[in-house]
Amino acid sequence: MDEAIKDLRSVRHFLPHPVPRTVVEQIIDVARWTGSARNRQPWRFVAVTDPDVRQDLSRSGNFALHLADAPLVLVLLSADNGFADTEFDMGRVAQSICLTAHEHGLGTCLTTFHPDDNVRHTARLVAAEPGWLPRHAIAAGYPDPARRAAPTAIPRGRLTTSELLTWIS
């Protein structure tokens, strides 16, 4: 597991190959075991493969553009339950999905839909039932090796353990 976490990177460029339905179902079957506060499991998922819907989803915020080119978009619906720990639980299940997809040879990239107008737009696109909010999505597919490393203005690397960890003994 250590290597899976260390190797996991966001992928925004995919081959056009579809992700088999059985693989998607296996990923969600593993992710559903993710722990949640009081075992509420405040998540539901919508698998989007329709190109027109993926294109429309890509217009749901500045950071959603790559959704148009992903062969699969998993929209994560969170329970609109007012609990502060729901977003924490959503982060946990998103990480489970990304790690499991990685084990299946897929690349993934998390997306946040914001502001709230984009959440409402996305809810209409995926026919979310009342009480469920599509605040996040995961683009998934087989990584395009020709477009592996996109340029970025964000510094690379990680802080050291000693920079992150404080001990009180």
Backbone as a ProteinNet text record, in pm:
[ID]
protein_1_A
[PRIMARY]
MDEAIKDLRSVRHFLPHPVPRTVVEQIIDVARWTGSARNRQPWRFVAVTDPDVRQDLSRSGNFALHLADAPLVLVLLSADNGFADTEFDMGRVAQSICLTAHEHGLGTCLTTFHPDDNVRHTARLVAAEPGWLPRHAIAAGYPDPARRAAPTAIPRGRLTTSELLTWIS
[TERTIARY]
82.2	0	86.1	202.9	290.1	323.2	360	398.8	279.4	162.2	43.3	14.5	26.6	2.5	110.3	235.4	345.4	340.7	290.9	286.9	163.4	61	-64.4	-45	-78.7	-68.6	-196.8	-227.7	-342.3	-310.4	-405	-390.7	-503.8	-468.4	-568.9	-577	-490.6	-488.2	-502.4	-604	-640.3	-643.8	-621.4	-646.1	-797.1	-843.4	-988.6	-1057.3	-985.6	-1042.7	-1144.5	-1259.4	-1358	-1308.9	-1356.5	-1329.8	-1442.6	-1408.9	-1515	-1605.6	-1732	-1831.6	-1795	-1743.5	-1706.9	-1596.5	-1502.9	-1395.3	-1452.7	-1543.1	-1606.5	-1680.5	-1754.3	-1828.7	-1735	-1620.5	-1522.7	-1465	-1437.5	-1382.6	-1481.8	-1607.7	-1708.8	-1733.6	-1725.4	-1743.9	-1637	-1514.3	-1408.1	-1428.8	-1458.6	-1471.9	-1585.9	-1688.6	-1803.9	-1768	-1652.3	-1605.3	-1529.7	-1511	-1444.7	-1522.4	-1450.8	-1516.3	-1578.7	-1683.3	-1747.3	-1796.8	-1815.3	-1862.1	-1995.9	-2000.9	-2120.8	-2174.3	-2086.1	-2119.7	-2238.7	-2246.8	-2358	-2345	-2219.9	-2198.1	-2268.6	-2228.2	-2300.3	-2265.2	-2256.7	-2215	-2300.2	-2311.4	-2367.3	-2280.3	-2286.5	-2197.9	-2277.2	-2239.8	-2297.5	-2182	-2183.2	-2080.3	-2129	-2051.8	-2090.4	-1990.8	-2043.4	-1960.5	-2010.3	-2129.8	-2187.1	-2103	-2048.7	-1961.2	-2027.6	-2155.7	-2224.5	-2239.5	-2270.3	-2284.2	-2147.8	-2042.7	-1907.9	-1866.7	-1900.7	-1870.5	-1942.5	-2068.1	-2146.1	-2091	-2049.1	-1987.9	-1860.5	-1787.3	-1661.1	-1683.3	-1807.1	-1840.5	-1886.2	-1871.1	-1917.8	-1806.2	-1728.8	-1622.9	-1489.5	-1403.1	-1273	-1182	-1203.2	-1115.7	-1177.1	-1284.3	-1354.3	-1329.5	-1250.4	-1233.7	-1189.7	-1103.9	-1051	-1156.4	-1273.3	-1376.8	-1427.8	-1420.6	-1469.7	-1392	-1263.7	-1178.8	-1159.1	-1210.6	-1197.9	-1304.6	-1268.7	-1369.7	-1472.9	-1437.3	-1528.2	-1520.3	-1635.3	-1641.8	-1730.7	-1674.4	-1751.8	-1792.7	-1920.2	-1970.7	-2001.1	-1945.2	-1964.6	-2075.7	-2180.4	-2291.6	-2275	-2280.9	-2271.8	-2407.9	-2436.2	-2563.1	-2565.3	-2674.8	-2693.7	-2755.9	-2671.2	-2721.9	-2681	-2602.7	-2564.6	-2453.7	-2403.1	-2295.9	-2160.7	-2079.6	-1948.4	-1855.5	-1875.5	-1783.8	-1817.3	-1926.4	-1960.8	-1852.6	-1803.3	-1698.4	-1570.6	-1539.8	-1425.5	-1445.6	-1565.8	-1597.5	-1587.4	-1628.3	-1620	-1474.7	-1388.3	-1245.8	-1190.7	-1234.8	-1189.3	-1232.5	-1358.9	-1406.3	-1344	-1318	-1251	-1111.1	-1037.9	-904.1	-912.8	-1012.1	-1029.7	-1054.1	-1136.8	-1165.5	-1037.8	-963.7	-842.5	-737.6	-719.1	-621.6	-664.8	-792.6	-841.1	-833.5	-868.3	-856.3	-710.5	-619.6	-476.6	-434.1	-485.3	-454.8	-505.9	-607.5	-662.6	-596	-489.1	-417.6	-478.5	-570.3	-636.2	-570.5	-574.9	-537.3	-662.8	-649.7	-765.1	-726.1	-825.9	-805.5	-933.4	-919	-1032.2	-1071.5	-1199.1	-1253	-1353.4	-1353.6	-1453.2	-1542.3	-1672.3	-1767.4	-1799.8	-1767.2	-1800	-1804.8	-1872.5	-1955.2	-2084.7	-2177.9	-2300.7	-2382.7	-2373	-2443.5	-2397.9	-2268.9	-2217.4	-2263.9	-2279.4	-2332.3	-2476.2	-2556.4	-2695.8	-2702.3	-2615.6	-2610.1	-2575.7	-2476.3	-2434.1	-2544.7	-2613.8	-2724.4	-2830.7	-2859.9	-2957.4	-2903.1	-2775.7	-2716.2	-2720.9	-2697	-2691.2	-2820.2	-2922.4	-3052.8	-3038.3	-2960.5	-2941.5	-3074.7	-3100.8	-3223	-3212.3	-3325.2	-3320.8	-3244.5	-3164.5	-3086.8	-2946.9	-2911.1	-2778	-2712.2	-2590.2	-2518.7	-2395.3	-2384.4	-2266.3	-2158.1	-2082.8	-1978.3	-1844.6	-1830.4	-1701.7	-1720.7	-1616	-1614.6	-1471.8	-1459	-1328.2	-1324.8	-1233	-1207.4	-1124.3	-1155	-1081.1	-1066.5	-956.3	-931	-789.4	-756.1	-619.8	-530.9	-423.7	-338.1	-278.4	-269.3	-205.7	-56.3	26.2	170	238.7	180.3	239.5	220.8	128	99.2	111	213.2	228.6	247.4	339.7	371.4	333.3	224	182	258.6	289.3	356.8	266.7	328.4	251	324.7	247.5	305.5	312.3	262.1	259	390.2	453.9	579.8	560.6	659.1	653.8	729.3	706.2	775.7	686.9	740.6	666.1	749.7	682.2	751	803.7	910.5	966.8	881.3	898.9	826.1	854.7	981.1	1015.9	952.2	921.8	853.9	703.2	650.1	507.7	466.8	558.3	523.5	581.2	495.1	535.8	502.6	596.2	575.7	551.2	455	434	444.2	551.2	573.7	559.6
-119.8	0	125.4	119.6	236.9	286.7	194.3	232.5	284.2	225.7	271.6	417.6	451.9	590.4	682.3	639.3	722.1	739	637.6	641.6	711.5	728.8	785.2	931.5	964.5	1101.2	1135	1261.7	1305	1290.8	1235.6	1215.4	1291.2	1375	1454.2	1423.8	1334	1298.7	1147.4	1106.7	966.2	915.9	786.2	720.6	713.2	703.4	702.4	570	473.3	341.9	349.8	285.2	285.1	202.7	239.2	161.2	58.7	-70.4	-171.4	-153.6	-176.5	-163.8	-251.3	-371.2	-461.1	-401	-328.2	-263.6	-152.6	-73.1	34.5	-24.8	-131.7	-194.3	-253	-307.7	-359.3	-246.1	-133.2	-17.8	30	44.7	90.6	-14.8	-143.1	-248.6	-241.5	-209.4	-193.5	-63.6	45.2	176.5	180.2	100.9	103.9	56.6	-8.4	-54.6	54.4	169.5	280.8	317.7	343.6	382.9	521.4	542.7	673.6	695.7	821.1	854.6	786.7	714.2	641.9	550.1	508.4	418.8	470.9	603.4	663.1	639	617.7	597.4	707.3	833.4	945.9	970	863.4	875.3	789.5	837.2	762.2	800.5	721.3	743.6	734.3	817.5	812.4	797.9	689	665.9	726.3	821.4	891	854.8	792.2	761.3	833.8	887.6	958.5	1083.1	1092.9	1205.7	1342.4	1352.5	1481.9	1525.2	1431.5	1464.2	1498.9	1424.1	1456.5	1596.7	1631.8	1765.9	1871	1846.2	1940.4	1949.2	1835.9	1837.7	1921.7	1920.3	1995.4	2146.1	2189.4	2331.9	2369.8	2278	2301.4	2351.1	2444.8	2503.8	2506.1	2597	2614.9	2493.3	2409	2294.5	2165.9	2176.4	2058.6	2034.4	2116.5	2108.4	1971	1903.1	1773.2	1662.1	1684.4	1582	1546.8	1641	1616.4	1504.9	1493.2	1396.7	1265.9	1256.1	1132.1	1033.8	909.2	813	779.8	807.9	782.4	898.2	945	1042.1	980.6	966.6	920.8	1044.9	1074.5	1186.9	1133.8	1200.7	1161.6	1247.6	1182.8	1253	1240.3	1354.1	1351.3	1384.8	1318.6	1343.6	1487.4	1556.5	1693.4	1684.1	1640.7	1606.7	1705	1807	1907.1	1865.8	1744.6	1699.4	1747.4	1801.3	1852.7	1742.5	1619.3	1511.6	1447.4	1487.8	1429.8	1458.7	1580.8	1613	1535.2	1511.4	1428.3	1286.5	1232.4	1099.1	1093.2	1199.8	1202.6	1199.8	1267.2	1261.6	1121.3	1053.5	916	824.2	832.3	742.3	778.4	907.1	947.8	887.6	890.5	830.8	680.1	614.9	471.3	442.3	523.5	505.3	523.7	629.5	657.2	547.4	498.9	392	261.3	229.2	105.7	115.8	230.9	251.1	236.2	289.7	279.2	132.5	49.9	-93.4	-160.3	-103	-155.9	-93	-14.4	45.9	174.6	231	354.9	475.5	586.8	714.6	786.3	874.3	948.1	1092.2	1177.3	1315.7	1365.2	1411.8	1465.5	1602.5	1631.2	1758.8	1807.3	1936.2	1996	2086.9	2072.2	2160.6	2275.5	2394.9	2512.4	2631.1	2736.2	2757.7	2676.5	2709.3	2631.7	2624.7	2726.3	2719.7	2597.7	2566.6	2450.1	2319.8	2318.5	2200.4	2176.5	2282.4	2268.3	2223.1	2280.3	2241.4	2092.8	2049.1	1909	1817.8	1859.6	1780.3	1755.5	1857.6	1840.1	1743.4	1756.5	1670.8	1522.8	1491.4	1350.7	1304.8	1389	1356.5	1313.3	1392.2	1361.8	1374.8	1278.8	1283.3	1392.1	1446.5	1548.1	1494.5	1580.7	1542.1	1492.6	1490.9	1446	1554.9	1591.5	1701.7	1651.5	1682.1	1643.5	1752.2	1751.2	1852.2	1809.6	1678.8	1628.4	1523.6	1506.8	1402	1351.8	1234.8	1177.3	1140.1	1201.8	1162.3	1035.7	939.7	813.9	759.6	690.3	626.3	574.4	515.3	465	582.7	606.7	723.5	721.8	837.3	854.6	872.3	772.7	782.5	895.3	938.2	1046	1182	1191.4	1318.4	1300.9	1231.2	1191.6	1308.8	1395.8	1503.6	1638.3	1691	1823.6	1930.6	2041.9	2149.3	2203.8	2248.4	2300.5	2417.5	2508.2	2620.9	2588.9	2471.7	2431.3	2362.3	2400.7	2336	2186.2	2111.2	1965.7	1923.7	1800	1747.8	1749	1696	1685.5	1739.5	1796.4	1837.5	1712.5	1726.4	1613.1	1581.7	1462.1	1421.9	1517.6	1557.9	1648.4	1786.1	1827.3	1955.6	1944.5	1826.4	1806.6	1759	1692.5	1624.3	1694.9	1724.5	1781.4	1679.3	1662.9	1568.6	1644.6	1598.1	1646.1	1522.4	1515.9	1396.1	1428.9
0	0	0	66.4	71.2	-69.1	-156.7	-292.6	-372.2	-351.6	-423.5	-390	-263.1	-222.3	-278.4	-271.9	-322.7	-474.2	-545.5	-692.3	-747.8	-667.6	-716	-756.3	-878.7	-930.2	-1005.7	-1013.2	-1092.8	-1240.8	-1314.3	-1459	-1526.4	-1622.8	-1692.8	-1841.9	-1889.1	-2031.5	-2043.9	-2118.4	-2125.1	-2268.6	-2283.2	-2410.6	-2430	-2553.4	-2576.1	-2543.9	-2492	-2462.7	-2348.4	-2365.5	-2256.2	-2137.3	-2021	-1900.1	-1889.4	-1884.6	-1878.5	-1756.7	-1779.4	-1672.8	-1552.4	-1577	-1466.8	-1381.1	-1442.8	-1367.2	-1280	-1334.5	-1257.1	-1137.9	-1161.6	-1052.7	-946.5	-987.8	-891.6	-806.6	-870.9	-798.2	-691.9	-730.8	-636	-528.3	-564.4	-465.5	-356.4	-393.4	-293.4	-214.6	-285.2	-220.9	-119.1	-141.3	-50	90	104.5	235.2	310.9	250.2	317	443.1	549.9	673.9	662.5	738.7	745.9	887.8	923.2	1057.9	1084.8	1194.9	1236.2	1126.3	1036.5	924.6	843.5	828.2	752.8	603	555	411.5	331.1	353	293.9	147.1	69.1	-69.9	-161.1	-281.8	-394.5	-513.7	-620.3	-734.8	-864.4	-959.5	-1093.6	-1191.1	-1268.7	-1370.3	-1501.6	-1554.7	-1677.2	-1787.3	-1892.7	-2009.4	-2134.1	-2129.8	-2243.8	-2275	-2398	-2431.7	-2417.3	-2450.7	-2441	-2295	-2208.8	-2067	-2008	-2046	-1997.1	-2043.4	-2166.1	-2217.7	-2135.4	-2104.7	-2024.5	-1882	-1824.9	-1691.5	-1691	-1800.9	-1807.6	-1799.4	-1814.3	-1803.4	-1662.9	-1569.6	-1432.1	-1342.3	-1390.2	-1309.5	-1381.7	-1338	-1403	-1394.1	-1295.3	-1276.5	-1329.3	-1406.9	-1458.2	-1606.8	-1670.7	-1816	-1865.7	-1790.3	-1833.1	-1833.7	-1775.5	-1772	-1911.5	-2003.4	-2139.5	-2207.5	-2180.1	-2249.1	-2173.7	-2052.9	-1976.3	-2024.6	-2050.4	-2094.7	-1987.3	-1861.1	-1749.7	-1652.2	-1609.1	-1500.1	-1393	-1273.9	-1158.9	-1079.7	-1079.9	-1002.6	-863.7	-762.9	-623.4	-564.9	-521.3	-457.6	-307	-238	-92.1	-32.5	77.7	146.3	196.4	168.4	216	355.4	452.1	584.1	694.3	658.9	757.3	852.7	841.9	930	877.5	965.6	926.2	878	923.4	886	750.6	686.9	556.6	453	447.4	349.3	377.7	504.3	540.5	487.3	506.3	455.9	303.8	237.7	91.2	44.8	117.1	84.5	100.6	204.7	228.2	114.4	73	-31.7	-166.6	-189.6	-314.3	-321.5	-210.8	-208	-232	-174.5	-197.9	-345.9	-409	-551.5	-633	-605.9	-683	-666.3	-544.6	-520.4	-586.2	-579.8	-641.7	-793.7	-847.8	-992.7	-1036.5	-958	-986.3	-993.8	-904.3	-906.1	-1033.3	-1095.4	-1220.4	-1343.2	-1321.5	-1433.7	-1485.5	-1409.9	-1451.5	-1386.5	-1455.9	-1399.1	-1355.7	-1257.5	-1205.8	-1175.2	-1170.5	-1128.6	-1061.7	-939	-864.5	-917.7	-909.9	-954.3	-850.9	-827.6	-739.6	-823.5	-806.1	-873.8	-778.7	-820.8	-741.2	-833.9	-799.5	-680.5	-687.9	-599	-585.9	-714.2	-801.6	-930.5	-1009.9	-1003.4	-1075	-1011.4	-880.2	-811.7	-858	-863.7	-908.2	-1054.5	-1138.4	-1279.7	-1292.6	-1217.5	-1222	-1169.7	-1065.7	-1011.3	-1118.2	-1197.3	-1305.8	-1411.7	-1444.9	-1548.7	-1512.6	-1386	-1344.3	-1276.8	-1281.3	-1222.3	-1076.4	-1001.2	-858.9	-785.4	-699.9	-621.1	-515.4	-470.3	-364.3	-243.2	-182.9	-66	-98.5	-227.6	-270	-354	-316.1	-381	-456.1	-585.1	-662.1	-653.6	-546.7	-528.1	-587.2	-614.4	-661.2	-770.7	-849.3	-951.1	-964.6	-1024	-1051.8	-1199.2	-1272.8	-1410.9	-1405.6	-1492.3	-1491.1	-1632.2	-1652.5	-1781	-1785.3	-1898.3	-1916	-1954.3	-1878.4	-1904	-2045.1	-2103.9	-2235	-2212.2	-2247.1	-2219.6	-2297.3	-2407.8	-2486.9	-2421.1	-2328.5	-2260.7	-2110.8	-2069.7	-1930.1	-1834	-1860.4	-1766	-1825.6	-1779.1	-1825.3	-1748.1	-1812.5	-1739.7	-1629.1	-1524	-1411.4	-1346.7	-1291	-1217	-1069.1	-1031.8	-892.1	-857.8	-747.1	-709.8	-690	-732.9	-717.9	-593	-551.9	-436	-312.9	-206.6	-82	32.9	130.8	252.3	322.2	394.6	467.3	589.5	641.8	762.4	876.8	891.8	1003.8	986.4	863.5	841.3	873.5	868.2	887.5	1025.9	1095.6	1219.7	1341.8	1437	1566.6	1673.8	1767.5	1877.9	2007	2083.2	2220.3	2307.8	2385.3	2468.7	2615.5
[MASK]
+++++++++++++++++++++++++++++++++++++++++++++++++++++++++++++++++++++++++++++++++++++++++++++++++++++++++++++++++++++++++++++++++++++++++++++++++++++++++++++++++++++++++

